[in-house]
XYZ file of C-alpha atoms in Angstrom:
549
model
C 86.562 163.854 280.324
C 83.124 165.467 280.151
C 80.165 163.275 281.098
C 76.718 163.662 279.750
C 73.971 163.825 282.411
C 72.335 161.145 280.599
C 75.324 158.837 280.758
C 76.083 159.966 284.434
C 72.439 158.654 285.255
C 72.950 155.120 283.623
C 76.121 154.827 285.419
C 74.656 155.857 288.899
C 71.629 153.447 288.158
C 73.808 150.499 287.124
C 75.884 151.252 290.270
C 73.126 151.024 292.755
C 71.270 148.201 290.887
C 74.280 146.274 291.138
C 74.476 147.272 295.095
C 70.879 146.352 295.477
C 71.256 142.980 293.982
C 72.741 141.158 297.049
C 72.277 141.714 300.545
C 74.558 138.741 301.787
C 77.213 136.701 299.999
C 75.848 133.551 298.688
C 77.769 130.282 298.679
C 79.986 130.129 295.717
C 78.962 127.724 293.164
C 81.745 125.154 292.777
C 80.099 121.875 292.296
C 80.026 120.635 288.534
C 76.553 118.975 288.853
C 75.310 122.320 290.104
C 77.030 124.234 287.417
C 75.506 122.066 284.984
C 72.030 122.330 286.122
C 71.913 125.607 287.271
C 68.400 127.071 287.754
C 66.835 123.440 287.523
C 64.967 121.219 289.508
C 66.033 117.571 289.337
C 64.225 114.528 290.430
C 65.751 111.768 292.215
C 64.505 108.499 293.766
C 66.905 108.324 296.664
C 68.631 110.750 299.023
C 71.964 111.652 297.772
C 74.446 114.383 298.960
C 75.243 116.726 296.306
C 79.018 115.520 296.651
C 78.016 112.089 295.560
C 75.510 113.158 292.916
C 76.056 112.307 289.542
C 74.373 112.692 286.299
C 73.291 109.289 285.913
C 71.126 109.696 289.172
C 69.038 112.431 287.565
C 65.754 110.692 286.642
C 63.800 111.881 283.375
C 60.903 109.328 284.045
C 59.998 106.812 286.697
C 57.216 104.490 287.773
C 55.527 106.358 290.446
C 54.338 104.666 293.511
C 52.908 106.609 296.703
C 55.312 104.461 299.112
C 58.510 105.063 297.069
C 61.092 107.863 297.184
C 60.412 111.054 294.949
C 63.502 113.541 295.911
C 64.007 116.773 294.515
C 67.348 118.714 294.347
C 67.189 122.519 293.384
C 70.085 124.324 291.961
C 69.604 128.255 291.881
C 72.369 130.832 291.053
C 71.576 132.910 294.273
C 70.412 132.469 297.695
C 66.832 133.127 298.445
C 67.325 136.167 300.723
C 69.084 137.659 297.845
C 66.020 136.910 295.406
C 63.821 138.560 298.032
C 65.907 141.593 298.207
C 65.608 142.337 294.905
C 61.784 142.392 295.530
C 62.139 144.945 298.153
C 65.783 146.480 298.943
C 64.477 148.321 301.829
C 64.185 145.300 304.193
C 67.037 143.664 306.135
C 67.798 140.085 305.480
C 65.835 138.811 308.751
C 62.952 141.007 307.833
C 62.678 139.480 304.314
C 63.043 136.045 305.693
C 59.721 136.954 307.918
C 57.717 138.076 304.993
C 58.841 135.808 302.189
C 59.849 132.406 301.056
C 59.662 130.093 298.091
C 56.437 129.795 295.931
C 56.214 126.208 294.399
C 53.829 125.690 291.343
C 52.747 122.093 290.417
C 51.826 121.185 286.864
C 50.467 118.069 285.540
C 50.517 117.623 281.865
C 50.519 121.395 281.394
C 47.907 122.342 283.636
C 48.507 124.106 286.783
C 47.122 122.012 289.738
C 48.456 123.682 292.900
C 50.493 126.659 293.917
C 51.829 127.580 297.553
C 53.668 130.104 299.013
C 55.484 128.528 301.772
C 55.304 129.583 305.381
C 58.172 131.484 306.804
C 58.925 128.317 308.979
C 59.680 126.273 306.153
C 63.377 125.951 305.696
C 66.261 126.928 307.903
C 66.976 130.513 308.036
C 70.692 130.365 307.408
C 70.086 128.195 304.482
C 67.786 130.578 303.057
C 70.407 133.340 303.331
C 73.362 131.540 301.942
C 72.700 128.242 300.190
C 72.280 127.977 296.495
C 71.213 124.376 296.417
C 68.833 122.334 298.752
C 67.104 118.949 298.694
C 63.419 118.313 299.321
C 62.022 114.971 300.062
C 58.638 114.829 298.670
C 57.875 111.204 299.107
C 59.800 109.154 301.390
C 59.651 105.550 301.863
C 60.722 105.792 305.615
C 58.361 108.783 306.279
C 61.196 111.193 306.421
C 59.614 114.406 308.256
C 59.962 117.605 306.355
C 58.054 120.454 305.021
C 58.521 118.952 301.755
C 56.511 115.814 302.757
C 53.561 118.107 303.658
C 53.821 120.219 300.655
C 53.433 117.100 298.494
C 50.577 115.956 300.569
C 48.581 119.259 300.232
C 49.314 118.945 296.387
C 48.676 115.253 295.891
C 46.024 114.473 298.330
C 44.651 118.004 299.165
C 44.440 119.881 295.711
C 43.502 117.447 293.286
C 47.076 116.163 292.376
C 45.889 112.497 292.865
C 43.075 112.930 290.355
C 45.416 114.580 287.819
C 47.913 111.713 288.333
C 45.616 109.075 287.531
C 46.846 105.642 285.874
C 48.707 106.294 282.750
C 51.807 108.474 281.686
C 51.885 112.214 282.898
C 54.516 114.936 283.054
C 54.843 116.682 286.431
C 56.532 120.047 286.431
C 57.458 122.225 289.283
C 58.515 125.674 289.224
C 59.981 127.694 291.912
C 59.868 131.464 292.674
C 60.412 133.837 295.308
C 57.492 135.658 297.003
C 57.437 138.492 299.538
C 54.214 139.337 301.279
C 54.214 142.948 302.770
C 51.320 145.442 302.074
C 50.952 143.395 298.753
C 52.073 140.091 297.266
C 55.160 140.182 295.087
C 56.289 137.322 293.112
C 59.857 137.213 291.435
C 60.726 135.414 288.280
C 61.447 131.601 287.959
C 64.845 130.658 289.988
C 64.447 126.805 289.062
C 62.211 124.667 287.193
C 62.120 120.891 286.203
C 59.900 118.008 284.831
C 59.598 114.307 285.064
C 57.640 111.664 283.249
C 55.589 109.519 285.513
C 54.108 106.246 284.797
C 51.173 105.782 287.154
C 49.985 102.475 287.905
C 46.463 101.307 287.916
C 45.265 101.077 291.484
C 43.043 97.951 292.369
C 39.443 97.808 294.080
C 36.934 94.987 294.356
C 33.407 95.024 293.746
C 32.823 94.282 297.299
C 34.681 97.511 298.404
C 32.746 99.664 295.849
C 29.438 98.514 296.282
C 26.900 100.332 298.525
C 26.795 98.980 302.062
C 23.062 97.835 302.828
C 21.847 99.554 305.975
C 21.251 96.835 308.555
C 18.302 96.708 311.031
C 18.547 97.907 314.692
C 20.335 101.575 313.905
C 17.906 103.188 316.108
C 16.849 105.417 313.144
C 13.720 105.034 310.735
C 15.445 104.139 307.436
C 14.788 106.625 304.356
C 13.405 105.185 300.978
C 14.314 108.723 299.320
C 16.422 108.045 296.006
C 19.975 109.366 295.393
C 22.689 108.597 292.772
C 24.128 105.210 293.449
C 26.708 105.735 290.860
C 28.175 108.869 292.668
C 28.413 106.843 296.004
C 30.106 103.921 294.035
C 32.734 106.418 292.856
C 33.097 107.699 296.140
C 33.653 104.273 297.661
C 36.043 103.472 294.915
C 38.180 106.401 295.810
C 38.203 105.181 299.309
C 39.314 101.774 298.503
C 41.837 102.915 296.458
C 43.152 105.174 299.147
C 42.535 108.236 296.878
C 40.538 109.473 299.902
C 42.788 108.254 302.730
C 41.963 106.815 306.131
C 38.136 107.348 306.091
C 36.232 105.195 308.446
C 32.702 106.157 308.047
C 30.089 108.230 306.215
C 26.549 108.718 307.609
C 23.800 110.777 305.844
C 20.719 111.701 307.448
C 17.678 112.895 305.446
C 14.537 114.439 307.067
C 15.470 112.653 310.289
C 15.846 109.161 308.517
C 18.796 107.293 307.769
C 19.576 107.514 304.131
C 23.301 106.216 304.117
C 25.468 104.243 306.309
C 28.819 103.144 305.078
C 32.084 101.950 307.037
C 35.742 101.472 305.708
C 39.057 100.474 307.179
C 38.030 97.864 309.663
C 35.678 100.498 311.179
C 31.992 99.524 311.715
C 28.595 100.593 313.425
C 29.970 99.844 316.830
C 33.089 101.598 316.607
C 33.767 104.550 318.805
C 35.220 106.961 316.578
C 38.025 109.415 317.927
C 36.719 112.693 316.267
C 39.124 114.985 318.232
C 37.825 118.646 318.270
C 34.446 117.691 317.202
C 33.955 117.344 321.032
C 34.315 121.097 321.282
C 30.765 121.724 319.848
C 29.434 119.284 322.715
C 30.842 122.472 325.016
C 28.627 124.578 323.180
C 25.618 122.383 323.500
C 26.208 121.846 327.391
C 26.783 125.483 328.078
C 23.284 126.159 326.224
C 21.683 123.647 328.470
C 23.157 124.990 331.541
C 21.949 128.547 330.657
C 18.405 127.309 330.042
C 18.412 125.312 333.349
C 19.562 128.398 335.267
C 23.005 127.145 336.454
C 24.410 129.919 334.225
C 23.133 133.439 333.852
C 24.154 133.525 330.227
C 26.657 133.762 327.739
C 27.708 137.287 328.623
C 28.705 136.131 332.352
C 32.712 137.138 332.586
C 35.402 134.915 334.044
C 35.471 137.130 337.200
C 32.188 135.548 338.129
C 33.993 132.040 338.447
C 37.539 132.987 339.360
C 39.609 135.120 341.388
C 41.512 136.382 338.371
C 44.121 138.377 340.476
C 45.426 135.093 341.826
C 46.795 134.045 338.344
C 49.724 135.350 336.512
C 49.698 137.958 334.049
C 46.552 139.543 335.624
C 45.065 142.699 333.860
C 41.718 144.095 334.226
C 40.948 143.112 330.577
C 40.609 139.413 331.985
C 37.753 140.535 334.103
C 35.777 141.352 330.736
C 36.396 137.897 329.143
C 32.942 136.429 328.610
C 31.767 132.833 328.128
C 30.407 134.113 324.676
C 34.153 135.203 323.616
C 35.362 131.730 324.758
C 32.598 130.098 322.780
C 33.698 132.358 319.680
C 37.634 132.043 320.064
C 37.745 135.883 320.400
C 38.595 136.245 323.964
C 41.887 138.147 323.836
C 43.792 135.686 325.431
C 47.349 135.256 323.834
C 46.522 131.690 322.560
C 46.576 130.763 318.729
C 46.806 126.867 318.098
C 47.776 127.705 314.393
C 50.732 129.660 315.504
C 53.538 127.449 317.146
C 54.912 130.618 318.782
C 51.834 131.432 320.491
C 52.212 130.827 324.305
C 48.694 129.741 324.491
C 48.881 127.066 321.879
C 47.422 123.915 322.861
C 50.664 121.889 322.650
C 52.106 124.041 325.509
C 48.857 123.208 327.520
C 49.055 119.499 327.429
C 52.137 118.682 329.372
C 51.171 120.917 332.363
C 49.224 119.423 335.508
C 46.394 121.920 335.354
C 45.017 123.042 332.090
C 42.546 125.563 333.643
C 45.496 127.277 335.592
C 47.830 127.358 332.199
C 44.935 129.339 330.599
C 44.352 131.733 333.031
C 47.911 132.367 333.646
C 48.173 133.660 329.906
C 48.723 137.163 329.128
C 46.120 139.050 327.100
C 46.771 140.515 323.766
C 45.880 143.989 322.406
C 42.915 142.404 320.569
C 39.495 143.828 321.654
C 37.257 140.893 323.186
C 34.975 139.382 320.896
C 36.276 140.792 317.630
C 39.522 138.917 316.402
C 39.211 135.216 316.211
C 41.801 132.576 316.553
C 41.769 129.069 317.320
C 42.044 128.390 321.109
C 41.617 125.328 322.528
C 42.580 125.939 325.801
C 39.459 128.584 326.105
C 37.188 125.585 325.614
C 38.693 123.986 328.537
C 38.032 126.703 330.829
C 34.304 126.731 329.334
C 34.140 123.023 330.681
C 35.440 124.009 333.902
C 33.013 126.813 334.131
C 30.191 124.292 333.280
C 31.590 121.759 335.805
C 31.634 123.811 338.700
C 28.150 125.308 338.209
C 25.998 122.283 337.419
C 24.794 120.049 340.083
C 27.044 116.692 340.252
C 29.582 117.990 337.968
C 30.086 118.079 334.134
C 30.285 114.311 333.410
C 27.029 113.513 335.155
C 25.260 116.643 333.898
C 26.348 115.582 330.224
C 25.002 112.149 330.602
C 21.471 113.023 332.137
C 20.758 116.110 330.155
C 22.247 115.366 326.706
C 23.374 111.902 326.207
C 20.479 110.137 327.669
C 17.680 112.096 325.963
C 19.604 111.272 322.575
C 19.838 107.587 323.364
C 23.455 107.729 323.709
C 24.852 105.047 325.974
C 28.251 104.219 324.640
C 30.833 106.899 324.650
C 34.033 107.634 325.966
C 35.673 111.165 327.402
C 39.086 112.297 327.201
C 39.765 113.730 330.738
C 41.794 116.737 332.028
C 44.627 115.915 334.838
C 41.869 116.811 337.306
C 40.023 113.931 335.818
C 37.199 116.327 334.752
C 35.766 115.434 331.014
C 37.772 117.669 328.601
C 35.581 119.751 326.248
C 38.769 120.458 324.096
C 38.083 117.398 322.169
C 38.520 113.612 322.274
C 35.055 112.744 322.909
C 34.437 109.071 321.267
C 31.022 107.563 320.186
C 29.681 105.877 317.114
C 29.094 107.621 313.803
C 25.290 107.103 314.267
C 25.358 108.560 317.592
C 27.364 111.714 316.349
C 24.589 111.908 313.678
C 22.096 112.306 316.578
C 23.916 115.330 317.812
C 23.937 116.960 314.569
C 20.157 116.128 313.894
C 19.223 117.842 317.361
C 20.567 120.993 315.886
C 18.830 120.239 312.608
C 15.417 119.989 314.487
C 16.149 123.281 316.426
C 16.849 121.739 319.843
C 13.858 119.200 319.502
C 14.546 115.217 320.073
C 11.639 112.819 319.903
C 9.188 115.728 320.745
C 11.378 116.983 323.579
C 13.170 120.258 323.759
C 16.740 119.598 324.666
C 18.290 122.679 323.324
C 16.484 126.206 323.344
C 15.882 126.867 319.619
C 17.418 130.563 320.245
C 20.684 128.908 321.335
C 20.785 127.113 318.311
C 20.287 130.244 316.152
C 23.068 132.003 318.056
C 25.384 128.917 317.681
C 24.615 128.839 313.990
C 25.272 132.518 313.205
C 28.562 134.000 312.111
C 30.216 136.584 314.483
C 33.002 137.430 311.890
C 31.599 138.536 308.797
C 34.359 141.012 308.160
C 37.031 138.371 308.406
C 37.915 137.447 304.945
C 40.237 134.840 305.909
C 37.658 132.085 306.589
C 34.044 131.398 306.112
C 32.928 132.063 309.475
C 32.468 130.946 312.990
C 29.555 130.439 315.598
C 29.203 129.146 319.179
C 32.121 126.425 318.637
C 30.673 125.577 315.163
C 32.474 126.545 311.992
C 30.498 128.050 309.062
C 31.145 126.182 305.558
C 29.597 127.250 302.421
C 29.669 124.018 299.763
C 29.138 124.798 296.136
C 27.646 122.377 293.636
C 26.956 123.618 290.155
C 26.035 127.250 290.671
C 24.307 126.676 293.731
C 25.612 127.544 297.285
C 24.880 125.469 300.355
C 25.451 126.882 303.822
C 26.315 124.618 306.801
C 27.439 124.926 310.248
C 29.758 122.009 311.244
C 31.647 120.332 314.213
C 35.441 119.866 312.953
C 38.088 117.722 314.167
C 41.515 116.751 313.387
C 41.757 114.082 310.959
C 39.003 115.094 308.749
C 36.185 114.384 311.152
C 32.775 116.288 310.541
C 29.256 116.612 311.650
C 27.613 118.715 308.973
C 24.314 120.323 309.539
C 22.903 122.095 306.429
C 20.792 125.079 306.955
C 18.377 125.100 303.849
C 18.518 121.483 302.512
C 17.195 118.577 304.772
C 20.588 116.733 305.389
C 22.863 116.103 308.307
C 26.230 114.266 307.224
C 28.908 112.601 309.575
C 32.464 111.825 307.956
C 34.677 110.001 310.462
C 38.338 109.712 309.452
C 41.977 108.816 311.005
C 44.044 111.144 308.754
C 45.346 112.894 311.985
C 47.836 115.707 311.638
C 47.754 115.436 307.892
C 47.343 118.525 305.679
C 44.957 117.103 303.291
C 42.406 115.856 305.886
C 40.098 118.573 305.959
C 40.171 119.415 302.156
C 39.629 115.759 301.291
C 36.518 115.565 303.685
C 35.274 118.967 301.922
C 35.796 117.394 298.558
C 34.001 114.195 299.645
C 31.030 116.293 300.340
C 31.202 118.691 297.445
C 32.106 116.489 294.611
C 30.256 113.232 295.578
C 27.668 113.277 298.489
C 25.783 116.590 297.596
C 25.688 115.813 293.928
C 24.478 112.080 294.622
C 21.927 113.518 297.095
C 20.679 116.472 294.820
C 20.431 114.455 291.904
C 23.551 116.490 290.090
C 25.454 114.096 287.748
């Protein structure tokens, strides 16, 4: 039989497209519930194995409570790795799972609220190769730990889900697609979707919780009589009372060196020593600057070899000799340490169990990165900064910090976290009151002046509040252990530099408007902690202060 060239091309195309469809043999679909609900996301109010799942367990509606179970069961007609293979047939199964995963889209009442491409670590690799059904606990009454729980937290608390799901009836819809990130982002078609009607009860709050808290005497600050929008602050207090902003303990606003707003929540108060975690890193920057101006350090361009016999540590290379104090302050030292990567040798979680944090850091290998160019969050490097200061100043770091920084600022009640060598850890954990943290922020706002006395050189403040990574589009910038952040209100941008710590703790110093803010919180290790603090500033505090209703 003679086959035309066109017909042959179609046959070959079909043959190869069929070959390219699957890279592994996915599990057979034999369960009757799965067959009936293929390509669907179903909602449940308890954990049920697929073997025990019945149609009557599937929810079409429910009363939504933040403390009660909300489970998903996803049914697809293929495994994730086969969907990813369709997006790029040239990659192996393992390569596909290194570059891709599921994309989740959350809709409320037809409006997309949040979309996330799961990181590669979410889900078990073998499950993603072979499984065609999986369970996701979004809300768990026993706080079941899973990537699904954190996905829900990011949607609900971090990206406006809680505002979209205010009291009343709402339709929550979830769509799942495969995504692959190579040189470009590729997203496949919907592989599963589903929706549920949620009845959200009214949250309660009292007038006492919502009302502005009057500033009590003896704060140590002059009190401002400048005007602001009390209604915006009442709305903010209401959201905190209703736990729509969670685990907030304090809000301080300083305007023109005077106390304008002082609010406390969740059994916290003026005398509470707030655990602000990595906010303490910025104190390392200040103490390094003071030690330089006092002549105990020659400058931030001094290198590690001036302080350590680097050849006595593991993984020595001549590159370590070139690591400077500045590169540690800007988190661009080239050490193989990245707290955002659990596989990084220098991740801070690997440091804490050791008996010598400085040795841990100096033992690390170097990366191929050029020193001073590539930023990665590296707590262990700040520990080394603290050790350099400790060995350089008279009577050690603890005494020096008290004499040169805390006493001049009138800070007498504070607690350090200590290293295994019982030296103050500049990695974080410094505790003091919210009002005293505000003094530290105001010191920078005043270009290093406090009560007419220069504590910090104004040039050091300028260097600290400069962005050394203008080419990095992944984040807004970083100075000398200070984060750069731009807040937007209306069509105006407001640049700030801030101390930032786990839980959503902030000391925010605005560059061009006369405000210093402190937010203290205990949302430790919660994925929404920083985004909710940013939202408080951008949608409530700044509009209240600037008169934007």
